[in-house]
DNA sequence: GAAGTTTTTCAACGTACGTTGAAATAGAGC
DNA sequence: GCTCTATTTCAACGTACGTTGAAAAACTTC
């Protein structure tokens, strides 16, 4: 039937019709694939295929796989200053709850994408461990514990990080049930008191 | 000086002299490289080079990279039954402390190797997430919470997993200081009460 | 509407990977 | 000491990767 119209035509070259934004399509596809496969596992060809464009576009628009990863994943979706202000806005006794709820409500709508992408790339991409450390510890937690008058501030910051990172791992990366599908409120009630203890409780 | 003895001779073929165990050397090298690079990042050639043998030995002794990974990493170093017995041996009020101390004393001497290897391979190797889940949740934690008479047993098990996995991530994989270098006793005192609350405390 | 610029596809390159089959060498059995 | 088998290295294969340069097509400017 319709002989000759079955085979897929080679795509026409040259500029796209109009309105289509190759750069944005690549960024969106890159976020998906980097989240699923990590830096090494995500191939330029697979990202380009999902975006519906040629792999050479990655070099043209981002200067290579490295630049695409930097733009798509390493760039944080939220302004850290706003985040810190929001976390510090309220009584000290409820800061644990604000931390847990904030991370869950920021990550849940996107399935923990950026977090999962970083964890999945922590081996293959040297920058990633540094970015994780810089964001979690230096940018967020150190500035939060600085406002508390408790001893062992740095240890408290990394203890909080251990619980938040662990929550992200279990919920978004390895998906242990029932935690992976639990309500935000349930998790806040369960986890927040522990985070609170790390921040203001007695550690020894 | 000594002209002609500088260049490296091509290795002699055939069986090794005696006593040298290629299989064991490959397993040891594989554990190191899989820990450092994860499944995809660890190349058969680099593992063989570290073991001082040819890459073809991987196929001869383990049937390929997949089989080597299974033998070197997926195989757990500790008998789960013994571990569960040990964790349950004592008063329920101190089970959190036993869990934290046990994981730290098991992982610390080997730098968290198997744990780091699994995390670093969680993307590139499909079995790994299943193994992590099976070991942490099904083999260990479910059997521990089964001995407690508290509600929400499965949720409690995954909450404990989130704290233990997070502790392993921060201490062995991304290495946030000062937690990464803290004494075992310090960490036990800091973390154990939180694990204990997940197991026997009020979650909501 | 012609010239110039930007965007896109295509074809190919060089490299690295896991794997394979054959040749070479050492030990084992008799 | 000869034969057989196990072990090891070597050379090569096929595949997939990231990247590149040129050609083609659409838009922009005048």
Short mmCIF file of N, CA and C in Angstrom, two decimals, chain B residues 27-191:
data_model
loop_
_atom_site.label_atom_id
_atom_site.label_comp_id
_atom_site.label_asym_id
_atom_site.label_seq_id
_atom_site.Cartn_x
_atom_site.Cartn_y
_atom_site.Cartn_z
N UNK B 27 39.90 -10.57 41.21
CA UNK B 27 38.83 -10.22 42.14
C UNK B 27 39.22 -9.02 43.00
N UNK B 28 40.46 -9.04 43.50
CA UNK B 28 40.90 -7.93 44.34
C UNK B 28 40.95 -6.64 43.56
N UNK B 29 41.52 -6.70 42.35
CA UNK B 29 41.58 -5.49 41.52
C UNK B 29 40.19 -5.00 41.16
N UNK B 30 39.30 -5.95 40.87
CA UNK B 30 37.94 -5.57 40.47
C UNK B 30 37.23 -4.84 41.59
N UNK B 31 37.40 -5.32 42.84
CA UNK B 31 36.75 -4.64 43.95
C UNK B 31 37.22 -3.20 44.04
N UNK B 32 38.54 -3.00 43.90
CA UNK B 32 39.07 -1.64 43.97
C UNK B 32 38.48 -0.75 42.87
N UNK B 33 38.56 -1.22 41.65
CA UNK B 33 38.19 -0.36 40.53
C UNK B 33 36.68 -0.14 40.48
N UNK B 34 35.89 -1.18 40.78
CA UNK B 34 34.44 -1.00 40.81
C UNK B 34 34.05 0.00 41.90
N UNK B 35 34.76 -0.03 43.02
CA UNK B 35 34.49 0.93 44.09
C UNK B 35 34.78 2.34 43.63
N UNK B 36 35.90 2.49 42.92
CA UNK B 36 36.32 3.84 42.52
C UNK B 36 35.48 4.38 41.38
N UNK B 37 35.07 3.50 40.46
CA UNK B 37 34.51 3.99 39.21
C UNK B 37 33.09 3.52 38.90
N UNK B 38 32.56 2.62 39.69
CA UNK B 38 31.25 2.08 39.34
C UNK B 38 31.35 1.08 38.20
N UNK B 39 30.20 0.49 37.83
CA UNK B 39 30.23 -0.59 36.86
C UNK B 39 30.67 -0.12 35.48
N UNK B 40 30.05 0.91 34.97
CA UNK B 40 30.39 1.39 33.62
C UNK B 40 31.78 1.99 33.58
N UNK B 41 32.11 2.79 34.60
CA UNK B 41 33.38 3.48 34.59
C UNK B 41 34.58 2.55 34.73
N UNK B 42 34.37 1.41 35.36
CA UNK B 42 35.47 0.46 35.51
C UNK B 42 35.60 -0.35 34.22
N UNK B 43 36.71 -0.21 33.52
CA UNK B 43 36.90 -0.96 32.28
C UNK B 43 37.61 -2.28 32.58
N UNK B 44 37.27 -3.27 31.78
CA UNK B 44 37.92 -4.57 31.92
C UNK B 44 39.43 -4.43 31.79
N UNK B 45 39.84 -3.57 30.87
CA UNK B 45 41.28 -3.39 30.66
C UNK B 45 41.95 -2.80 31.89
N UNK B 46 41.31 -1.84 32.54
CA UNK B 46 41.95 -1.23 33.70
C UNK B 46 42.01 -2.21 34.87
N UNK B 47 40.97 -3.02 35.03
CA UNK B 47 40.99 -4.02 36.09
C UNK B 47 42.10 -5.03 35.85
N UNK B 48 42.19 -5.50 34.61
CA UNK B 48 43.23 -6.48 34.29
C UNK B 48 44.61 -5.89 34.47
N UNK B 49 44.77 -4.61 34.11
CA UNK B 49 46.07 -3.97 34.26
C UNK B 49 46.46 -3.91 35.73
N UNK B 50 45.50 -3.55 36.59
CA UNK B 50 45.83 -3.47 38.01
C UNK B 50 46.15 -4.84 38.58
N UNK B 51 45.52 -5.87 38.04
CA UNK B 51 45.83 -7.23 38.50
C UNK B 51 47.11 -7.76 37.84
N UNK B 52 47.63 -7.05 36.85
CA UNK B 52 48.85 -7.48 36.21
C UNK B 52 48.68 -8.64 35.25
N UNK B 53 47.48 -8.78 34.70
CA UNK B 53 47.24 -9.86 33.75
C UNK B 53 46.53 -9.30 32.52
N UNK B 54 46.32 -10.14 31.55
CA UNK B 54 45.66 -9.71 30.33
C UNK B 54 44.15 -9.62 30.53
N UNK B 55 43.54 -8.72 29.74
CA UNK B 55 42.11 -8.51 29.85
C UNK B 55 41.30 -9.76 29.49
N UNK B 56 41.88 -10.59 28.66
CA UNK B 56 41.16 -11.79 28.25
C UNK B 56 40.91 -12.74 29.43
N UNK B 57 41.69 -12.60 30.49
CA UNK B 57 41.51 -13.45 31.66
C UNK B 57 40.14 -13.24 32.31
N UNK B 58 39.60 -12.05 32.17
CA UNK B 58 38.29 -11.79 32.74
C UNK B 58 37.25 -12.70 32.09
N UNK B 59 37.35 -12.86 30.79
CA UNK B 59 36.41 -13.74 30.11
C UNK B 59 36.67 -15.20 30.45
N UNK B 60 37.95 -15.53 30.55
CA UNK B 60 38.28 -16.92 30.81
C UNK B 60 37.81 -17.36 32.19
N UNK B 61 37.98 -16.50 33.21
CA UNK B 61 37.70 -16.92 34.57
C UNK B 61 36.30 -16.56 35.04
N UNK B 62 35.74 -15.51 34.48
CA UNK B 62 34.44 -15.05 34.99
C UNK B 62 33.38 -14.93 33.91
N UNK B 63 33.74 -15.28 32.69
CA UNK B 63 32.75 -15.23 31.63
C UNK B 63 32.40 -13.84 31.17
N UNK B 64 33.19 -12.85 31.58
CA UNK B 64 32.92 -11.49 31.13
C UNK B 64 32.85 -10.51 32.29
N UNK B 65 32.70 -9.26 31.96
CA UNK B 65 32.67 -8.20 32.96
C UNK B 65 31.52 -8.39 33.95
N UNK B 66 30.38 -8.80 33.39
CA UNK B 66 29.19 -9.02 34.21
C UNK B 66 29.46 -10.03 35.32
N UNK B 67 30.03 -11.18 34.96
CA UNK B 67 30.31 -12.20 35.96
C UNK B 67 31.32 -11.75 37.00
N UNK B 68 32.30 -10.98 36.56
CA UNK B 68 33.29 -10.47 37.51
C UNK B 68 32.64 -9.53 38.51
N UNK B 69 31.75 -8.67 38.02
CA UNK B 69 31.05 -7.76 38.92
C UNK B 69 30.22 -8.53 39.94
N UNK B 70 29.55 -9.54 39.47
CA UNK B 70 28.71 -10.34 40.37
C UNK B 70 29.55 -10.97 41.47
N UNK B 71 30.71 -11.52 41.10
CA UNK B 71 31.55 -12.19 42.09
C UNK B 71 32.22 -11.18 43.02
N UNK B 72 32.61 -10.03 42.47
CA UNK B 72 33.45 -9.11 43.23
C UNK B 72 32.63 -8.18 44.12
N UNK B 73 31.46 -7.79 43.67
CA UNK B 73 30.73 -6.74 44.38
C UNK B 73 29.38 -7.21 44.90
N UNK B 74 28.59 -7.85 44.04
CA UNK B 74 27.23 -8.19 44.45
C UNK B 74 27.22 -9.21 45.57
N UNK B 75 28.27 -10.04 45.61
CA UNK B 75 28.34 -11.04 46.66
C UNK B 75 28.65 -10.37 47.99
N UNK B 76 27.77 -10.51 48.93
CA UNK B 76 27.92 -9.78 50.19
C UNK B 76 29.01 -10.41 51.05
N UNK B 77 29.77 -9.56 51.74
CA UNK B 77 30.90 -10.08 52.51
C UNK B 77 30.48 -10.73 53.82
N UNK B 78 29.24 -10.51 54.23
CA UNK B 78 28.82 -10.98 55.54
C UNK B 78 27.56 -11.82 55.40
N UNK B 79 27.47 -12.83 56.19
CA UNK B 79 26.27 -13.66 56.18
C UNK B 79 25.11 -12.90 56.81
N UNK B 80 24.06 -12.67 56.06
CA UNK B 80 22.95 -11.86 56.57
C UNK B 80 22.31 -12.44 57.82
N UNK B 81 22.24 -13.76 57.90
CA UNK B 81 21.61 -14.35 59.07
C UNK B 81 22.38 -14.02 60.35
N UNK B 82 23.69 -14.16 60.28
CA UNK B 82 24.52 -13.81 61.42
C UNK B 82 24.32 -12.35 61.80
N UNK B 83 24.25 -11.52 60.76
CA UNK B 83 24.11 -10.09 61.01
C UNK B 83 22.79 -9.78 61.71
N UNK B 84 21.72 -10.38 61.23
CA UNK B 84 20.42 -10.13 61.85
C UNK B 84 20.41 -10.61 63.29
N UNK B 85 20.96 -11.81 63.51
CA UNK B 85 21.02 -12.32 64.88
C UNK B 85 21.76 -11.35 65.79
N UNK B 86 22.89 -10.86 65.30
CA UNK B 86 23.70 -9.95 66.10
C UNK B 86 22.93 -8.66 66.41
N UNK B 87 22.20 -8.17 65.42
CA UNK B 87 21.47 -6.92 65.64
C UNK B 87 20.31 -7.11 66.61
N UNK B 88 19.76 -8.29 66.63
CA UNK B 88 18.61 -8.53 67.51
C UNK B 88 19.04 -8.98 68.90
N UNK B 89 20.32 -9.23 69.10
CA UNK B 89 20.81 -9.77 70.36
C UNK B 89 21.03 -8.64 71.37
N UNK B 90 20.01 -8.36 72.16
CA UNK B 90 20.12 -7.29 73.15
C UNK B 90 18.75 -6.64 73.36
N UNK B 91 18.74 -5.67 74.25
CA UNK B 91 17.45 -5.03 74.56
C UNK B 91 16.95 -4.19 73.39
N UNK B 92 15.63 -4.15 73.25
CA UNK B 92 15.03 -3.39 72.15
C UNK B 92 15.36 -1.91 72.23
N UNK B 93 15.60 -1.40 73.43
CA UNK B 93 15.85 0.03 73.56
C UNK B 93 17.22 0.42 73.00
N UNK B 94 18.09 -0.56 72.79
CA UNK B 94 19.43 -0.25 72.29
C UNK B 94 19.66 -0.77 70.87
N UNK B 95 18.58 -1.13 70.19
CA UNK B 95 18.76 -1.72 68.86
C UNK B 95 19.26 -0.68 67.87
N UNK B 96 18.85 0.57 68.05
CA UNK B 96 19.35 1.63 67.19
C UNK B 96 20.86 1.76 67.30
N UNK B 97 21.36 1.73 68.51
CA UNK B 97 22.80 1.82 68.70
C UNK B 97 23.52 0.64 68.06
N UNK B 98 22.96 -0.56 68.23
CA UNK B 98 23.62 -1.73 67.64
C UNK B 98 23.65 -1.62 66.12
N UNK B 99 22.56 -1.11 65.54
CA UNK B 99 22.54 -0.99 64.07
C UNK B 99 23.60 -0.01 63.60
N UNK B 100 23.63 1.17 64.17
CA UNK B 100 24.59 2.18 63.71
C UNK B 100 26.01 1.69 63.92
N UNK B 101 26.29 1.15 65.13
CA UNK B 101 27.64 0.71 65.41
C UNK B 101 28.05 -0.45 64.51
N UNK B 102 27.12 -1.35 64.25
CA UNK B 102 27.47 -2.50 63.42
C UNK B 102 27.84 -2.06 62.00
N UNK B 103 27.00 -1.22 61.41
CA UNK B 103 27.32 -0.79 60.05
C UNK B 103 28.65 -0.05 60.00
N UNK B 104 28.88 0.81 60.98
CA UNK B 104 30.13 1.56 60.95
C UNK B 104 31.34 0.65 61.13
N UNK B 105 31.25 -0.30 62.04
CA UNK B 105 32.43 -1.15 62.27
C UNK B 105 32.62 -2.16 61.15
N UNK B 106 31.54 -2.50 60.45
CA UNK B 106 31.71 -3.39 59.31
C UNK B 106 32.29 -2.62 58.12
N UNK B 107 31.80 -1.40 57.90
CA UNK B 107 32.20 -0.66 56.70
C UNK B 107 33.52 0.08 56.88
N UNK B 108 33.78 0.61 58.06
CA UNK B 108 34.95 1.48 58.21
C UNK B 108 36.27 0.81 57.82
N UNK B 109 36.54 -0.43 58.25
CA UNK B 109 37.85 -1.00 57.92
C UNK B 109 38.08 -1.13 56.43
N UNK B 110 37.02 -1.22 55.66
CA UNK B 110 37.19 -1.34 54.21
C UNK B 110 36.79 -0.05 53.52
N UNK B 111 36.72 1.04 54.28
CA UNK B 111 36.42 2.34 53.68
C UNK B 111 35.06 2.41 53.01
N UNK B 112 34.15 1.56 53.45
CA UNK B 112 32.81 1.58 52.84
C UNK B 112 32.79 1.05 51.43
N UNK B 113 33.82 0.29 51.05
CA UNK B 113 33.99 -0.15 49.68
C UNK B 113 32.76 -0.74 49.01
N UNK B 114 32.25 -1.86 49.49
CA UNK B 114 31.09 -2.45 48.82
C UNK B 114 29.91 -1.51 48.74
N UNK B 115 29.69 -0.75 49.80
CA UNK B 115 28.59 0.21 49.77
C UNK B 115 28.82 1.26 48.68
N UNK B 116 30.02 1.83 48.65
CA UNK B 116 30.33 2.84 47.64
C UNK B 116 30.23 2.25 46.24
N UNK B 117 30.70 1.02 46.09
CA UNK B 117 30.64 0.39 44.76
C UNK B 117 29.20 0.26 44.30
N UNK B 118 28.33 -0.12 45.22
CA UNK B 118 26.93 -0.28 44.82
C UNK B 118 26.31 1.06 44.47
N UNK B 119 26.58 2.07 45.29
CA UNK B 119 26.02 3.39 44.98
C UNK B 119 26.54 3.89 43.64
N UNK B 120 27.83 3.68 43.41
CA UNK B 120 28.42 4.19 42.18
C UNK B 120 27.95 3.40 40.97
N UNK B 121 27.39 2.22 41.19
CA UNK B 121 26.92 1.40 40.07
C UNK B 121 25.41 1.40 39.96
N UNK B 122 24.75 2.18 40.79
CA UNK B 122 23.30 2.06 40.88
C UNK B 122 22.64 2.46 39.58
N UNK B 123 23.30 3.24 38.76
CA UNK B 123 22.77 3.61 37.46
C UNK B 123 23.11 2.58 36.42
N UNK B 124 24.40 2.33 36.31
CA UNK B 124 24.89 1.60 35.16
C UNK B 124 24.53 0.12 35.23
N UNK B 125 24.18 -0.35 36.39
CA UNK B 125 23.92 -1.77 36.52
C UNK B 125 22.55 -1.99 37.16
N UNK B 126 21.65 -2.53 36.36
CA UNK B 126 20.27 -2.66 36.79
C UNK B 126 20.08 -3.49 38.04
N UNK B 127 20.90 -4.52 38.21
CA UNK B 127 20.74 -5.38 39.38
C UNK B 127 21.01 -4.67 40.69
N UNK B 128 21.80 -3.59 40.64
CA UNK B 128 22.33 -3.05 41.88
C UNK B 128 21.24 -2.47 42.77
N UNK B 129 20.32 -1.72 42.19
CA UNK B 129 19.24 -1.18 43.01
C UNK B 129 18.45 -2.31 43.65
N UNK B 130 18.24 -3.38 42.90
CA UNK B 130 17.52 -4.52 43.45
C UNK B 130 18.29 -5.16 44.59
N UNK B 131 19.61 -5.28 44.40
CA UNK B 131 20.42 -5.89 45.46
C UNK B 131 20.40 -5.01 46.71
N UNK B 132 20.56 -3.71 46.52
CA UNK B 132 20.52 -2.79 47.65
C UNK B 132 19.19 -2.91 48.39
N UNK B 133 18.12 -2.91 47.64
CA UNK B 133 16.81 -3.02 48.24
C UNK B 133 16.66 -4.35 48.95
N UNK B 134 17.04 -5.41 48.26
CA UNK B 134 16.90 -6.73 48.86
C UNK B 134 17.69 -6.86 50.14
N UNK B 135 18.91 -6.35 50.13
CA UNK B 135 19.74 -6.51 51.31
C UNK B 135 19.25 -5.63 52.45
N UNK B 136 19.17 -4.34 52.20
CA UNK B 136 18.82 -3.41 53.26
C UNK B 136 17.41 -3.65 53.79
N UNK B 137 16.47 -3.65 52.89
CA UNK B 137 15.08 -3.66 53.34
C UNK B 137 14.61 -5.07 53.66
N UNK B 138 14.70 -5.95 52.66
CA UNK B 138 14.10 -7.27 52.85
C UNK B 138 14.92 -8.14 53.80
N UNK B 139 16.22 -8.21 53.55
CA UNK B 139 17.03 -9.14 54.33
C UNK B 139 17.25 -8.66 55.76
N UNK B 140 17.55 -7.39 55.91
CA UNK B 140 17.90 -6.90 57.24
C UNK B 140 16.72 -6.25 57.96
N UNK B 141 16.28 -5.13 57.43
CA UNK B 141 15.42 -4.27 58.22
C UNK B 141 14.03 -4.85 58.43
N UNK B 142 13.49 -5.50 57.41
CA UNK B 142 12.17 -6.10 57.58
C UNK B 142 12.20 -7.16 58.67
N UNK B 143 13.29 -7.91 58.73
CA UNK B 143 13.38 -8.96 59.73
C UNK B 143 13.59 -8.38 61.12
N UNK B 144 14.15 -7.17 61.16
CA UNK B 144 14.34 -6.54 62.48
C UNK B 144 13.03 -5.96 62.98
N UNK B 145 12.35 -5.23 62.13
CA UNK B 145 11.10 -4.62 62.59
C UNK B 145 10.04 -5.68 62.86
N UNK B 146 10.20 -6.86 62.27
CA UNK B 146 9.23 -7.92 62.52
C UNK B 146 9.21 -8.32 63.99
N UNK B 147 10.32 -8.09 64.68
CA UNK B 147 10.40 -8.45 66.09
C UNK B 147 9.87 -7.36 67.02
N UNK B 148 9.49 -6.23 66.46
CA UNK B 148 8.95 -5.15 67.28
C UNK B 148 7.43 -5.14 67.19
N UNK B 149 6.80 -4.71 68.27
CA UNK B 149 5.34 -4.63 68.20
C UNK B 149 4.93 -3.17 68.07
N UNK B 150 5.32 -2.58 66.94
CA UNK B 150 4.94 -1.21 66.65
C UNK B 150 4.17 -1.19 65.33
N UNK B 151 3.35 -0.16 65.11
CA UNK B 151 2.65 -0.07 63.82
C UNK B 151 3.60 0.44 62.74
N UNK B 152 3.12 0.40 61.51
CA UNK B 152 3.89 0.95 60.38
C UNK B 152 5.28 0.33 60.29
N UNK B 153 5.34 -0.98 60.39
CA UNK B 153 6.65 -1.62 60.39
C UNK B 153 7.44 -1.34 59.13
N UNK B 154 6.81 -1.45 57.95
CA UNK B 154 7.56 -1.27 56.72
C UNK B 154 8.05 0.16 56.56
N UNK B 155 7.22 1.10 56.94
CA UNK B 155 7.68 2.49 56.89
C UNK B 155 8.87 2.69 57.81
N UNK B 156 8.80 2.13 59.02
CA UNK B 156 9.93 2.26 59.94
C UNK B 156 11.20 1.66 59.34
N UNK B 157 11.06 0.53 58.68
CA UNK B 157 12.24 -0.10 58.08
C UNK B 157 12.88 0.81 57.03
N UNK B 158 12.07 1.42 56.19
CA UNK B 158 12.65 2.27 55.15
C UNK B 158 13.17 3.59 55.72
N UNK B 159 12.57 4.04 56.82
CA UNK B 159 13.12 5.23 57.48
C UNK B 159 14.52 4.94 58.02
N UNK B 160 14.68 3.80 58.66
CA UNK B 160 16.01 3.41 59.13
C UNK B 160 16.96 3.32 57.94
N UNK B 161 16.48 2.71 56.86
CA UNK B 161 17.34 2.61 55.68
C UNK B 161 17.77 3.98 55.20
N UNK B 162 16.85 4.95 55.22
CA UNK B 162 17.22 6.28 54.74
C UNK B 162 18.35 6.87 55.58
N UNK B 163 18.33 6.64 56.88
CA UNK B 163 19.40 7.20 57.72
C UNK B 163 20.71 6.45 57.54
N UNK B 164 20.64 5.14 57.41
CA UNK B 164 21.87 4.36 57.24
C UNK B 164 22.49 4.62 55.87
N UNK B 165 21.65 4.62 54.84
CA UNK B 165 22.15 4.91 53.49
C UNK B 165 22.73 6.32 53.44
N UNK B 166 22.02 7.28 54.05
CA UNK B 166 22.53 8.65 54.06
C UNK B 166 23.86 8.75 54.79
N UNK B 167 23.97 8.04 55.90
CA UNK B 167 25.24 8.03 56.63
C UNK B 167 26.35 7.46 55.73
N UNK B 168 26.07 6.39 55.05
CA UNK B 168 27.07 5.82 54.15
C UNK B 168 27.42 6.75 53.01
N UNK B 169 26.43 7.41 52.45
CA UNK B 169 26.70 8.37 51.37
C UNK B 169 27.63 9.47 51.85
N UNK B 170 27.31 10.07 52.98
CA UNK B 170 28.07 11.22 53.45
C UNK B 170 29.46 10.80 53.92
N UNK B 171 29.56 9.62 54.52
CA UNK B 171 30.85 9.21 55.08
C UNK B 171 31.75 8.58 54.03
N UNK B 172 31.19 7.79 53.08
CA UNK B 172 32.05 7.01 52.19
C UNK B 172 32.02 7.47 50.73
N UNK B 173 30.97 8.12 50.31
CA UNK B 173 30.86 8.43 48.88
C UNK B 173 31.16 9.91 48.61
N UNK B 174 30.39 10.81 49.19
CA UNK B 174 30.66 12.22 48.92
C UNK B 174 31.56 12.86 49.98
N UNK B 175 31.72 12.17 51.09
CA UNK B 175 32.71 12.55 52.11
C UNK B 175 32.55 13.99 52.59
N UNK B 176 31.44 14.25 53.25
CA UNK B 176 31.26 15.55 53.89
C UNK B 176 31.96 15.54 55.24
N UNK B 177 32.82 16.54 55.46
CA UNK B 177 33.46 16.66 56.77
C UNK B 177 32.65 17.58 57.67
N UNK B 178 32.67 17.34 58.97
CA UNK B 178 33.53 16.40 59.71
C UNK B 178 32.95 15.00 59.87
N UNK B 179 31.76 14.75 59.32
CA UNK B 179 31.18 13.42 59.53
C UNK B 179 32.05 12.32 58.93
N UNK B 180 32.67 12.61 57.79
CA UNK B 180 33.44 11.58 57.10
C UNK B 180 34.61 11.07 57.94
N UNK B 181 35.14 11.92 58.81
CA UNK B 181 36.30 11.53 59.62
C UNK B 181 35.97 11.39 61.09
N UNK B 182 34.72 11.48 61.47
CA UNK B 182 34.36 11.46 62.89
C UNK B 182 34.60 10.07 63.49
N UNK B 183 34.83 10.03 64.80
CA UNK B 183 34.96 8.77 65.51
C UNK B 183 33.68 7.96 65.43
N UNK B 184 33.83 6.66 65.48
CA UNK B 184 32.65 5.80 65.50
C UNK B 184 31.77 6.12 66.71
N UNK B 185 32.39 6.30 67.86
CA UNK B 185 31.59 6.56 69.06
C UNK B 185 30.80 7.86 68.94
N UNK B 186 31.44 8.88 68.40
CA UNK B 186 30.73 10.15 68.20
C UNK B 186 29.51 9.96 67.32
N UNK B 187 29.68 9.24 66.24
CA UNK B 187 28.57 9.04 65.32
C UNK B 187 27.48 8.18 65.95
N UNK B 188 27.88 7.16 66.67
CA UNK B 188 26.88 6.32 67.32
C UNK B 188 26.03 7.15 68.27
N UNK B 189 26.71 7.97 69.09
CA UNK B 189 25.96 8.79 70.03
C UNK B 189 25.04 9.78 69.32
N UNK B 190 25.48 10.27 68.16
CA UNK B 190 24.68 11.26 67.45
C UNK B 190 23.52 10.64 66.68
N UNK B 191 23.78 9.51 66.02
CA UNK B 191 22.81 8.96 65.06
C UNK B 191 21.90 7.91 65.70
#
